[in-house]
Coordinates of C-alpha atoms and ligand atoms in Angstrom, one line a residue:
X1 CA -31.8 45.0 79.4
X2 CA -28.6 46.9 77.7
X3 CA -29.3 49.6 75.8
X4 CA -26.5 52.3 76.8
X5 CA -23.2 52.3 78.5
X6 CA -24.9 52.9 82.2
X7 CA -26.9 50.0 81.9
X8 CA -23.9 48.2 80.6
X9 CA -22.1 49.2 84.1
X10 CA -25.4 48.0 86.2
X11 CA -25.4 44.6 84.6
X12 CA -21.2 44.4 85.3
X13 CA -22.1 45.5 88.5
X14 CA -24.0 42.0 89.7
X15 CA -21.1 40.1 88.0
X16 CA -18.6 38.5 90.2
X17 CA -15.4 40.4 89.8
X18 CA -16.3 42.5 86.0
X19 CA -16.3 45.3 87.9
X20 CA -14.5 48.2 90.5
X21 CA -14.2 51.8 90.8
X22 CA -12.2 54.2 92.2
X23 CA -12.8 57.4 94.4
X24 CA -9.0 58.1 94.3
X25 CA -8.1 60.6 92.5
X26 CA -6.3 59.7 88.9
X27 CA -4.9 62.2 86.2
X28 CA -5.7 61.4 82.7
X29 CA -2.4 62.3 81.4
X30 CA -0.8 58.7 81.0
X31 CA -1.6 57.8 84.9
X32 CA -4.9 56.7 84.1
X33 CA -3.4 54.2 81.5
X34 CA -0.8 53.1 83.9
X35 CA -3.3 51.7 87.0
X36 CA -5.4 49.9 84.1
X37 CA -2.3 48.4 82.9
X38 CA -2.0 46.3 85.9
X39 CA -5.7 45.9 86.6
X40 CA -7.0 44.7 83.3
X41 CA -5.8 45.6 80.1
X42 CA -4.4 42.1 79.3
X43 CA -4.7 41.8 75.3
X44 CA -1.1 43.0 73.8
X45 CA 0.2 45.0 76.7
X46 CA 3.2 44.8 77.8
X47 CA 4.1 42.8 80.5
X48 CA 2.8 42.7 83.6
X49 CA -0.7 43.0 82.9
X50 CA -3.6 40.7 83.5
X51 CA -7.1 40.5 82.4
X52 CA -9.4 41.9 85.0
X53 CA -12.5 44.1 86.0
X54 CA -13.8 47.0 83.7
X55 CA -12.8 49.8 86.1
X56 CA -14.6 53.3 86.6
X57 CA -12.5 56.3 87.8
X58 CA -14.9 58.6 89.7
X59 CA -12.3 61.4 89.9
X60 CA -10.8 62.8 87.3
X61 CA -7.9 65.7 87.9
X62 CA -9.0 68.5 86.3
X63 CA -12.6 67.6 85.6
X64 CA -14.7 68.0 88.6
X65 CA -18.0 66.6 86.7
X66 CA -17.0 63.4 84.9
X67 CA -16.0 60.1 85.5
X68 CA -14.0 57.5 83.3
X69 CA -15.2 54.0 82.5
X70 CA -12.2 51.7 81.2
X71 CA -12.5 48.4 79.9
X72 CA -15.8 47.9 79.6
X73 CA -14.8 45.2 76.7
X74 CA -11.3 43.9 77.8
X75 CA -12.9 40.3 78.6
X76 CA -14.6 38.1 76.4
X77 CA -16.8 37.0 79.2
X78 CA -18.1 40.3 79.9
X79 CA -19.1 40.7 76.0
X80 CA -20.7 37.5 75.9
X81 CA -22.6 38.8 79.2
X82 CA -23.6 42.0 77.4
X83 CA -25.0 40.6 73.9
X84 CA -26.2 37.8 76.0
X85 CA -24.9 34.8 74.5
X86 CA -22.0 32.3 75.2
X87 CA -18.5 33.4 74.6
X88 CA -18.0 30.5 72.2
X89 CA -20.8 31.2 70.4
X90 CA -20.1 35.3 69.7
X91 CA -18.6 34.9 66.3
X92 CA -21.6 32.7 65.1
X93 CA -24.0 35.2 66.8
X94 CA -22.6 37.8 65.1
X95 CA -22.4 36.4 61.9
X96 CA -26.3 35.7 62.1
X97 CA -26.6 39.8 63.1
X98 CA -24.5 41.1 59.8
X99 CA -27.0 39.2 58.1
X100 CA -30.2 40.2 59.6
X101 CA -29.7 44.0 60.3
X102 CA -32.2 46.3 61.4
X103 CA -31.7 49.8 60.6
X104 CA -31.4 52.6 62.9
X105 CA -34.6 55.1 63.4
X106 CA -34.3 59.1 64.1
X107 CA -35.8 60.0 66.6
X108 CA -38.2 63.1 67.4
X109 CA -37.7 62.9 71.2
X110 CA -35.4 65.0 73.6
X111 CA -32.0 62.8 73.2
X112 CA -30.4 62.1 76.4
X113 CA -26.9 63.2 75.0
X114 CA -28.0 66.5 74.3
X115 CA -29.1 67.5 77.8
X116 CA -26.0 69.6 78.1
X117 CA -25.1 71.8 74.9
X118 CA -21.4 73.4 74.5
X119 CA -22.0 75.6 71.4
X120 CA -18.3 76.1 69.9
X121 CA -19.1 79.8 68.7
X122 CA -19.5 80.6 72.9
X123 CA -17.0 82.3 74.3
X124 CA -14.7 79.9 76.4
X125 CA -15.2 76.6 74.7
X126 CA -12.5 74.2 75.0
X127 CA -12.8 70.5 74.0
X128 CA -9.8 69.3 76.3
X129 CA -11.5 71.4 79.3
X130 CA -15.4 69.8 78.0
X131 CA -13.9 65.9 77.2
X132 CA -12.0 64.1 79.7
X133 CA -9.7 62.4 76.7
X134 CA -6.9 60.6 79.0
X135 CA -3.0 60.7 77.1
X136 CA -2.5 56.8 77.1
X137 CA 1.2 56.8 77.5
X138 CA 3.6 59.7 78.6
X139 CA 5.0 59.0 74.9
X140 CA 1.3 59.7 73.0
X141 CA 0.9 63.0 70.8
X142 CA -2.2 64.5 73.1
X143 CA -5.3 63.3 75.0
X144 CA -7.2 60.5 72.4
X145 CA -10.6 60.1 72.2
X146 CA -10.4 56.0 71.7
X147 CA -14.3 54.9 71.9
X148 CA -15.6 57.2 69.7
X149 CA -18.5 56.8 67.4
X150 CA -17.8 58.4 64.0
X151 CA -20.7 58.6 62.3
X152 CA -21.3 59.8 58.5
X153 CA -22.8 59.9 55.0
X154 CA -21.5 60.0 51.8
X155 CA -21.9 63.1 49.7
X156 CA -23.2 61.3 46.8
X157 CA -25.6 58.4 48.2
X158 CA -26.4 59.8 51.6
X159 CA -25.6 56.2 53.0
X160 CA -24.5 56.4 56.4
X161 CA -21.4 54.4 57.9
X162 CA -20.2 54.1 61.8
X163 CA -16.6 53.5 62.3
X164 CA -13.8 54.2 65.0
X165 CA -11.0 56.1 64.2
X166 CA -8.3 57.5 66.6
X167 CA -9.0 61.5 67.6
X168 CA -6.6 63.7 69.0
X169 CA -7.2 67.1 70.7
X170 CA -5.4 69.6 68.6
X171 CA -7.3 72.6 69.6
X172 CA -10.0 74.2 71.4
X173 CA -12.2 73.4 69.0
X174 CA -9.9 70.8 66.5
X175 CA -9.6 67.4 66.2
X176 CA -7.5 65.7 64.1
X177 CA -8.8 62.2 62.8
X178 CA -6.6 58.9 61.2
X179 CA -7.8 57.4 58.3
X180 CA -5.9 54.2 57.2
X181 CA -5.5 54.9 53.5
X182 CA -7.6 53.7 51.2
X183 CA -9.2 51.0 53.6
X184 CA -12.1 52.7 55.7
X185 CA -15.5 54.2 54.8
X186 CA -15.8 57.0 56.4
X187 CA -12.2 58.2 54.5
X188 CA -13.5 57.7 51.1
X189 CA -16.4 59.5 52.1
X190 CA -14.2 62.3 53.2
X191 CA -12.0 62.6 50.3
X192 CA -15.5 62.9 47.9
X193 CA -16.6 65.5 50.1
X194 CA -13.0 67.1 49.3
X195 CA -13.3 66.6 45.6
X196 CA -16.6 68.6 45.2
X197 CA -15.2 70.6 47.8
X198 CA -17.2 70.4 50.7
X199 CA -17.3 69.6 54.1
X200 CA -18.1 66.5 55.6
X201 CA -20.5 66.6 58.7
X202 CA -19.3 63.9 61.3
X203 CA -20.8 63.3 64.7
X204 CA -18.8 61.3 67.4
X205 CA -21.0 60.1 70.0
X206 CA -18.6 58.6 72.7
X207 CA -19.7 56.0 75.7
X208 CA -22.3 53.9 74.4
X209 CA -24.3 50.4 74.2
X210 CA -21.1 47.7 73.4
X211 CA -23.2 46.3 70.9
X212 CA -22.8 49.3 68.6
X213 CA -18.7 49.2 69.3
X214 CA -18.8 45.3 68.3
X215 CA -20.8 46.4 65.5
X216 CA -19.1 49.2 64.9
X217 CA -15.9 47.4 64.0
X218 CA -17.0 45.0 60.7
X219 CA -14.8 45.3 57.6
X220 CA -15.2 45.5 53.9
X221 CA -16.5 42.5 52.1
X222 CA -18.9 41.4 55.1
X223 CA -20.3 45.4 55.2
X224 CA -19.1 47.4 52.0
X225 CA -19.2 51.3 51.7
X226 CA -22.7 51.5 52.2
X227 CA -23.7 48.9 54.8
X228 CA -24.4 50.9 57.9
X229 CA -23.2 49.0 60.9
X230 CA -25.4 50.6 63.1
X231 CA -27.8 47.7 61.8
X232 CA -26.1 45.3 63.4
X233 CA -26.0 46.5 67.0
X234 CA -30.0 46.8 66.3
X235 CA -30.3 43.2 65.1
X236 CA -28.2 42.3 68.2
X237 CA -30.4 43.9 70.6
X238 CA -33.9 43.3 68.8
X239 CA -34.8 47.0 67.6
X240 CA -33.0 50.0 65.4
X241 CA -30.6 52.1 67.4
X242 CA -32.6 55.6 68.0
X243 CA -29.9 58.5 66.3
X244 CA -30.9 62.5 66.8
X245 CA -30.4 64.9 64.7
X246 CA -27.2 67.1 65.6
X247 CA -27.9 70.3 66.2
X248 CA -25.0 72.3 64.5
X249 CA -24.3 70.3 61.5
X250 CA -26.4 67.7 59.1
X251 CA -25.6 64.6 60.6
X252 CA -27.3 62.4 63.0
X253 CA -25.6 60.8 66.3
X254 CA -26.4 58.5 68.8
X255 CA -29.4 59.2 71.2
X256 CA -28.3 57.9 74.3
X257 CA -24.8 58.7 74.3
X258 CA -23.0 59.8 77.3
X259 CA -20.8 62.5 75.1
X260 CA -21.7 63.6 71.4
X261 CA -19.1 66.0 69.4
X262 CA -20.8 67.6 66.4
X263 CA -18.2 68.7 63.6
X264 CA -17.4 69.2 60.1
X265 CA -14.2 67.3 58.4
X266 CA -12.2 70.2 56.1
X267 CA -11.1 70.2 52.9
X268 CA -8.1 70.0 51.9
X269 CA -6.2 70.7 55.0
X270 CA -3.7 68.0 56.6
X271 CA -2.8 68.1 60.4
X272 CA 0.6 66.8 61.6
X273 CA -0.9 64.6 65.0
X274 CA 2.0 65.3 67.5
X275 CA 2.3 69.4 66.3
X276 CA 1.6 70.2 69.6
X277 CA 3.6 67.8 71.6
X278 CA 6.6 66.8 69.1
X279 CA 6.5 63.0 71.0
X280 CA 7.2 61.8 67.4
X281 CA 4.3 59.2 68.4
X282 CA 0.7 58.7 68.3
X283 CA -0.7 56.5 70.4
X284 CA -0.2 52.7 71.5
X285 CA -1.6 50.8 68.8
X286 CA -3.4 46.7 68.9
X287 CA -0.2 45.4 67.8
X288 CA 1.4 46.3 71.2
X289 CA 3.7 49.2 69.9
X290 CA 3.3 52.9 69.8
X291 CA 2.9 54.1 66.4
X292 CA 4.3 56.6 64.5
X293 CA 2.6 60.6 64.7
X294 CA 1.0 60.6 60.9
X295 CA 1.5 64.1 59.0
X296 CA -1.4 63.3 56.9
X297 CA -4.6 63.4 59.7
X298 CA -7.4 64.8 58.7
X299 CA -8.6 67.7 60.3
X300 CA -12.2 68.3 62.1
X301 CA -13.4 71.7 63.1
X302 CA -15.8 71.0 66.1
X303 CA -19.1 72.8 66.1
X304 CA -20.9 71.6 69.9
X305 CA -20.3 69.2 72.0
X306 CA -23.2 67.8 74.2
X307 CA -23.2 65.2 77.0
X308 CA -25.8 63.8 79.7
X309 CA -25.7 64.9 82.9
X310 CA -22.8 64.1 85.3
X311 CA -21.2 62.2 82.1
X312 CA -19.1 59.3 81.8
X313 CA -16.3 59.3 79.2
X314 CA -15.4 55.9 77.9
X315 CA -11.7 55.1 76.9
X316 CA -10.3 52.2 75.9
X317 CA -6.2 50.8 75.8
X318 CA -5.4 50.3 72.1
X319 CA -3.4 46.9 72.9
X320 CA -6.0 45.8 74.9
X321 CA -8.0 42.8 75.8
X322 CA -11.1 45.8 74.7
X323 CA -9.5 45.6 71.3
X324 CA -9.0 42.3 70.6
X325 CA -13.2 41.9 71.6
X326 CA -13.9 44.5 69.4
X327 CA -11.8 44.0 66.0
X328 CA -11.6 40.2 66.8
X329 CA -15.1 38.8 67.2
X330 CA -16.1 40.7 64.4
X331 CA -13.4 38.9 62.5
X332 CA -14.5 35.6 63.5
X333 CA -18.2 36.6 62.5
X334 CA -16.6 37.7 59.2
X335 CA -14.5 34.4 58.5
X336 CA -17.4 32.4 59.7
X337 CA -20.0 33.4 57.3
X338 CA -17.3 33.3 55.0
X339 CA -16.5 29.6 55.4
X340 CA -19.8 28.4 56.3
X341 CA -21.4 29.5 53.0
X342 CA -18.5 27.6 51.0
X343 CA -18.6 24.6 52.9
X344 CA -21.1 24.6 55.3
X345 CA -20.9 21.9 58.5
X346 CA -17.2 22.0 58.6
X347 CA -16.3 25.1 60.7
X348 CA -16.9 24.1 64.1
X349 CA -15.8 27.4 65.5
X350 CA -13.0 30.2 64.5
X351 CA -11.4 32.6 67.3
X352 CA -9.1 35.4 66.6
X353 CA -6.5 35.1 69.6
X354 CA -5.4 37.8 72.1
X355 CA -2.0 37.4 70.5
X356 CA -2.9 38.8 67.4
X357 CA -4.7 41.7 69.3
X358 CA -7.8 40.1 67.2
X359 CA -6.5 40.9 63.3
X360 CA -3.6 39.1 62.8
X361 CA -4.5 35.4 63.6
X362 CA -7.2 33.0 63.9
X363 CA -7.2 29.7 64.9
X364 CA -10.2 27.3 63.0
X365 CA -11.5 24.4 64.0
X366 CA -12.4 22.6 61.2
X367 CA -14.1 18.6 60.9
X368 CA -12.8 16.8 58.1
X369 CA -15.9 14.7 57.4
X370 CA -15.1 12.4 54.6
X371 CA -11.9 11.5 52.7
X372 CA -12.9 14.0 50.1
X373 CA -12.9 16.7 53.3
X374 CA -8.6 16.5 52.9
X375 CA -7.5 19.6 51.4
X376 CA -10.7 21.6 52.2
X377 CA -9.2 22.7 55.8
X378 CA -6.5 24.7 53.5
X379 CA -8.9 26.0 50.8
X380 CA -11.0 27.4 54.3
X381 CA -7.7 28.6 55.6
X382 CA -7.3 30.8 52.0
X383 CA -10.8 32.1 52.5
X384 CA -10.1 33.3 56.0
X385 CA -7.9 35.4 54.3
X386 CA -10.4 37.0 51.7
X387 CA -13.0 37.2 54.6
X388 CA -10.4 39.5 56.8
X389 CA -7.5 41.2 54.5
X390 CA -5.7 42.4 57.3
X391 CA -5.1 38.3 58.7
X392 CA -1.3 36.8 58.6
X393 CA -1.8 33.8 60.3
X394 CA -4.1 30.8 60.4
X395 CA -4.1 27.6 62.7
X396 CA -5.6 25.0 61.3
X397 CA -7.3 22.5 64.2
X398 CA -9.1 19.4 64.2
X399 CA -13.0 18.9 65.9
X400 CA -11.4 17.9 69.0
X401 CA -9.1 20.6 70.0
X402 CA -10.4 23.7 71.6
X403 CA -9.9 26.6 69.5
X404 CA -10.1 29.0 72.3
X405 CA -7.6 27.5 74.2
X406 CA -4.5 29.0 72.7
X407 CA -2.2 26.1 75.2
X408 CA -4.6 23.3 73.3
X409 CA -3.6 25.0 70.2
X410 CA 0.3 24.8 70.7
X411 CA -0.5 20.5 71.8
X412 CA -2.0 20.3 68.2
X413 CA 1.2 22.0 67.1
X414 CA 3.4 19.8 68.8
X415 CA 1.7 16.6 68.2
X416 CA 0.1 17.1 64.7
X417 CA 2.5 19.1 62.7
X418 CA 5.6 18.9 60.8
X419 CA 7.3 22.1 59.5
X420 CA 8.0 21.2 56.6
X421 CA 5.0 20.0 55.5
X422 CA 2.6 21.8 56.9
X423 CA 3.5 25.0 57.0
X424 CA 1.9 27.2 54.1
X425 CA 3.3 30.4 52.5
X426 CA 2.0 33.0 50.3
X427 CA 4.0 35.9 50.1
X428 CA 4.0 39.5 48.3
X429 CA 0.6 40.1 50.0
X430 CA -0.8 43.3 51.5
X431 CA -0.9 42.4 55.3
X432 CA -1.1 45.2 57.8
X433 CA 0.9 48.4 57.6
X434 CA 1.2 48.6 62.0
X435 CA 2.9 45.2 62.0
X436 CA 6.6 46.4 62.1
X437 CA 8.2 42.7 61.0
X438 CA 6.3 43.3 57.8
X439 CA 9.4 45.8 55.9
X440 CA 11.9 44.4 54.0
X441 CA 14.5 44.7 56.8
X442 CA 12.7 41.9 58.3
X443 CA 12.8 39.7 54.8
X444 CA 14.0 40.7 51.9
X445 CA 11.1 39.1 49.7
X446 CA 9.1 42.3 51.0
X447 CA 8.7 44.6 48.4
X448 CA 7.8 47.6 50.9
X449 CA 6.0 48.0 53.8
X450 CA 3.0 46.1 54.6
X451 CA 3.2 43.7 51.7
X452 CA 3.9 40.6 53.7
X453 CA 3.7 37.2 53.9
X454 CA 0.5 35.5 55.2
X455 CA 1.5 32.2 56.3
X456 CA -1.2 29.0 57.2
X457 CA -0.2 26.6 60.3
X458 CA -1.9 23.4 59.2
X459 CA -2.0 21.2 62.9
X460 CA -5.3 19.3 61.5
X461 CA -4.3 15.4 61.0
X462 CA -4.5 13.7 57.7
X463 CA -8.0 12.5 57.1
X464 CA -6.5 9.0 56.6
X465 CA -4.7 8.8 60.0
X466 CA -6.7 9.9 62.1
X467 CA -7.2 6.1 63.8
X468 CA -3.7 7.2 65.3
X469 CA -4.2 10.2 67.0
X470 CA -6.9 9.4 69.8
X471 CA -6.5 11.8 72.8
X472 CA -6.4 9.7 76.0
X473 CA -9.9 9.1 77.1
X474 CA -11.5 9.2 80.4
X475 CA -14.1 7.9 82.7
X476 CA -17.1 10.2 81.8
X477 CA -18.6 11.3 85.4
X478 CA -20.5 14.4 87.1
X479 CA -17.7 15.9 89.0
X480 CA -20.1 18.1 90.9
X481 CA -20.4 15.7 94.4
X482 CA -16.6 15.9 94.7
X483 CA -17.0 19.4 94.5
X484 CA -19.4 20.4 96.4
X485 CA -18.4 22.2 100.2
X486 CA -15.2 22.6 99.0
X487 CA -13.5 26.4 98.8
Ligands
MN1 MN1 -18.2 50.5 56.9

C-alpha cells in the first residue's frame, strides 16, 4: 500500500528496472541534473536522453544527512503502478477521482515530518544548508525546490488549495515563489491577502505520496478556486490525506512528508528570481527551454522547516517525462470528463503526448458511431480546448488507432489526412505564455505574446468512407507458444 514517498520507492523497488541508486557522490549544483539527463529524464529534454529508472542519490555534496530521489514520476508505467491501475486507463481513473473526492482530515497525532524542527528565529538557520534543493542547469537562478507542495487558504473563505509552484532559495530564511498571472489559486489567494494587507501562511511539504502530485496538478474549470485537490489524492487512495497543523504559522501541511517548510507570503514586496546569481534565467521549464528570471516573484519569509529522520528530498526535471505524468494525465482526466459528459460513448481514450511536455497537445480517439457522429469529433476537439486552456494542439483519431502510440498517430496522419482540409485554425487565442513560437515574430496575426493560435489535426476518416480504410488484418493467434524459452 502507497501512502508516502518511501513506500512509493519500496514498491519501485520490486519493479523490474523502475528503479537504481547511487552511493557515488553527486553535487546538486547542476551535476545532479546532468547524470539524470542521461538516465531518465526523457519527456522534453534535450537530446540524448531516454526514459529510464527513478534514481536515488544517497550522497549528496554538502549534505551529509539526506538523500535525493529523482524521477519518481518520469514513466507512465511507474504511475500507473503507483495509483494501481493500467496506464491506459489513468486519465479515466482520474476523471472518476475529481469527481468523487474525499477530503483531507487534521490530524491530532505526532506527524512524521515534524520529527525534526528547524525553528527560523535559532541562531544558524539556513534553508540552503537544511534543504538539499539541487540547481538544475549551470544556467538556473539558484537551488529550486521543484516537488513542492504549496498548500493554502484564502483569506476570505478559508478554502484550502494545493498547488506547485517553482521556489527558489533567496536567503537563509527566503524563498521566492512564481505565480503565473492571473491563472493559479494559490496567487489570487495571495494578492487578497495583500489587499487587506496581510500575510498569507503557506506550508510546502516536499517528497510525498505521487497521488497528491497527480492530484496536485488539476486546473480551473475541472477544480475552481475553492476545490481542494488534496481530495483527489484521497479518493485515489480510498481515505482523506492526514494534514498537521504547522507549528509556526496557521496553516496545515502534509503529515507524512519527508520535508515541510512553514512560511508566510509578504505583502507587497516583489523579488527579482536570479538577484543573487544574475544567470538572467530561472529554471528549465516543460516546454524544453529555460525560462526567463521573472522580476515579479513573490516573496516568502520562512518560519521552520521540519523533516523526518534521515530525509529524502524529492526533485524533479521540469522538461521531464515527471512533468508530462504530472500536468498531462491530469489533462486527459480533465478533457475526458469534459467530452464524456457532452457526448458520452464516443471518447475512447485521450492522451496528452510527451511532445507537448503534457499541456500543449492531445491526441483523441474518438468512434464516429452513426452518420450523424460526422462533425462531433471537431465539436469534441473545441471542448478539449475549454476543458484545458493552456492546449494548442489536438489530433483527431479514429477507434482503431492507438492514441498512445505517437508513430500510430503520424500513420493516421499520413494515410487519413489532407492539409487542406483537415486542418483547423482558430487564432487570436490565449495559448501559453512559455511557448516561445507564440510572439508575433513567429506570426504576425499574434497580437502579443501568448495569444496564439490553437490549431485541430483532424486524421479521423469521413463517416461515409470508412468501407475504404480497413487496416490489413491478420490471423488472430496466442503468440505465447512461439514465445516461450526464447531470451
Ligand atoms: Mn486549485
Amino acid at each position: 500500500m502507497v501512502n508516502d514517498l518511501r513506500s512509493a520507492l519500496e514498491l519501485l523497488k520490486t519493479m523490474p528496472g523502475q528503479y537504481a541508486e547511487t552511493e557515488v557522490e553527486v553535487d546538486p549544483r547542476a551535476e545532479l541534473s546532468g547524470v539524470y539527463r542521461y538516465v531518465g529524464a526523457g519527456g522534453t529534454v534535450m537530446r540524448p536522453t531516454k526514459e529510464g529508472p527513478a534514481m536515488v542519490f544517497n550522497r549528496i555534496k554538502g549534505h551529509p544527512d539526506a538523500k535525493v530521489a529523482i524521477g519518481v514520476l518520469s514513466s507512465r508505467t511507474r504511475v500507473a503502478a503507483l495509483l494501481g491501475c493500467r496506464s491506459g486507463d489513468l486519465g479515466k481513473k482520474l476523471w472518476e477521482c475529481a469527481s468523487h473526492p474525499i477530503q483531507p482530515v487534521v490530524t491530532e497525532e505526532k506527524a512524521a515530518c515534524q520529527e525534526v524542527v528547524h525553528l527560523a528565529n535559532e541562531p544558524g538557520f539556513d534553508l540552503a544548508k537544511l534543504v538539499p534543493a539541487p540547481t538544475n542547469t549551470p544556467d538556473d537562478a539558484g537551488p529550486y525546490i521543484t516537488l513542492g507542495m504549496c498548500y493554502a487558504s484564502h483569506p476570505d473563505t478559508g478554502a484550502s488549495d494545493v498547488t506547485i509552484h517553482r521556489l527558489c532559495i533567496q536567503g537563509k530564511d527566503e524563498l521566492s515563489i512564481f505565480f503565473t498571472p492571473g491563472a493559479r489559486h494559490i496567487g489570487a489567494m495571495a494578492e487578497r491577502a495583500e489587499e487587506l494587507g496581510q500575510v498569507l501562511p503557506i506550508s510546502i511539504s516536499i517528497g510525498v505520496d505521487p497521488a497528491i502530485e497527480i492530484g496536485s496538478c488539476f486546473e480551473p474549470p475541472t477544480t475552481p478556486l475553492g476545490y481542494d485537490e488534496l481530495s483527489i489524492a484521497g479518493a485515489l487512495r480510498g481515505e482523506p490525506v492526514k494534514l498537521c497543523r504547522c507549528l509556526t504559522v496557521k496553516e496545515r501541511a502534509i503529515a507524512n512528508a519527508e520535508y515541510v517548510i512553514e512560511g508566510e507570503v509578504v505583502p507587497g514586496v516583489r523579488v527579482q528570481e536570479d538577484q543573487n546569481s544574475n544567470t538572467g534565467f530561472a529554471m528549465p521549464e516543460f516546454p524544453g527551454y529555460t525560462g526567463p528570471a521573472s522580476s515579479q516573484c513573490w516573496l516568502i519569509r520562512v518560519k521552520a522547516v521540519t523533516h523526518r529522520k534521515d530525509p529524502i528530498m524529492q526533485t524533479c526535471i521540469g522538461p521531464s517525462e515527471e512533468h508530462v505524468s504530472m500536468a498531462g494525465i491530469p489533462t486527459e482526466a480533465s478533457i475526458y470528463g469534459m467530452v464524456e459528459k457532452a457526448m458520452p460513448g464516443r471518447l475512447k481514450n485521450v492522451y496528452c503526448p510527451s511532445a507537448g511536455g503534457g499541456k500543449y497537445m492531445a491526441v483523441l480517439q474518438f468512434e464516429k458511431k452513426t452518420e450523424s457522429d460526422e462533425g462531433r469529433q471537431r465539436q469534441a476537439a473545441l471542448l478539449a480546448f475549454s476543458a484545458f486552456s493552456e492546449l494548442k494542439h489536438v489530433f483527431l483519431v479514429d477507434e482503431d488507432v492507438d492514441c498512445f502510440d505517437m508513430s500510430d498517430v503520424l500513420w493516421a496522419m499520413n494515410t487519413r489526412f489532407q492539409g487542406d482540409a483537415d486542418i483547423i485554425t482558430i487564432p487570436g487565442v490565449r495559448c501559453h505564455p512559455l511557448d516561445p513560437s507564440n510572439t508575433p515574430e513567429c506570426s504576425p496575426g499574434i497580437r502579443g505574446k501568448g495569444i496564439a493560435c490553437k490549431t485541430i489535426f483532424d486524421c479521423t476518416v469521413p463517416y461515409d468512407q470508412k468501407k475504404r480504410f480497413v487496416r490489413a488484418r491478420f490471423m488472430e493467434v496466442d503468440p505465447e507458444k512461439w514465445l516461450t524459452g526464447l531470451s
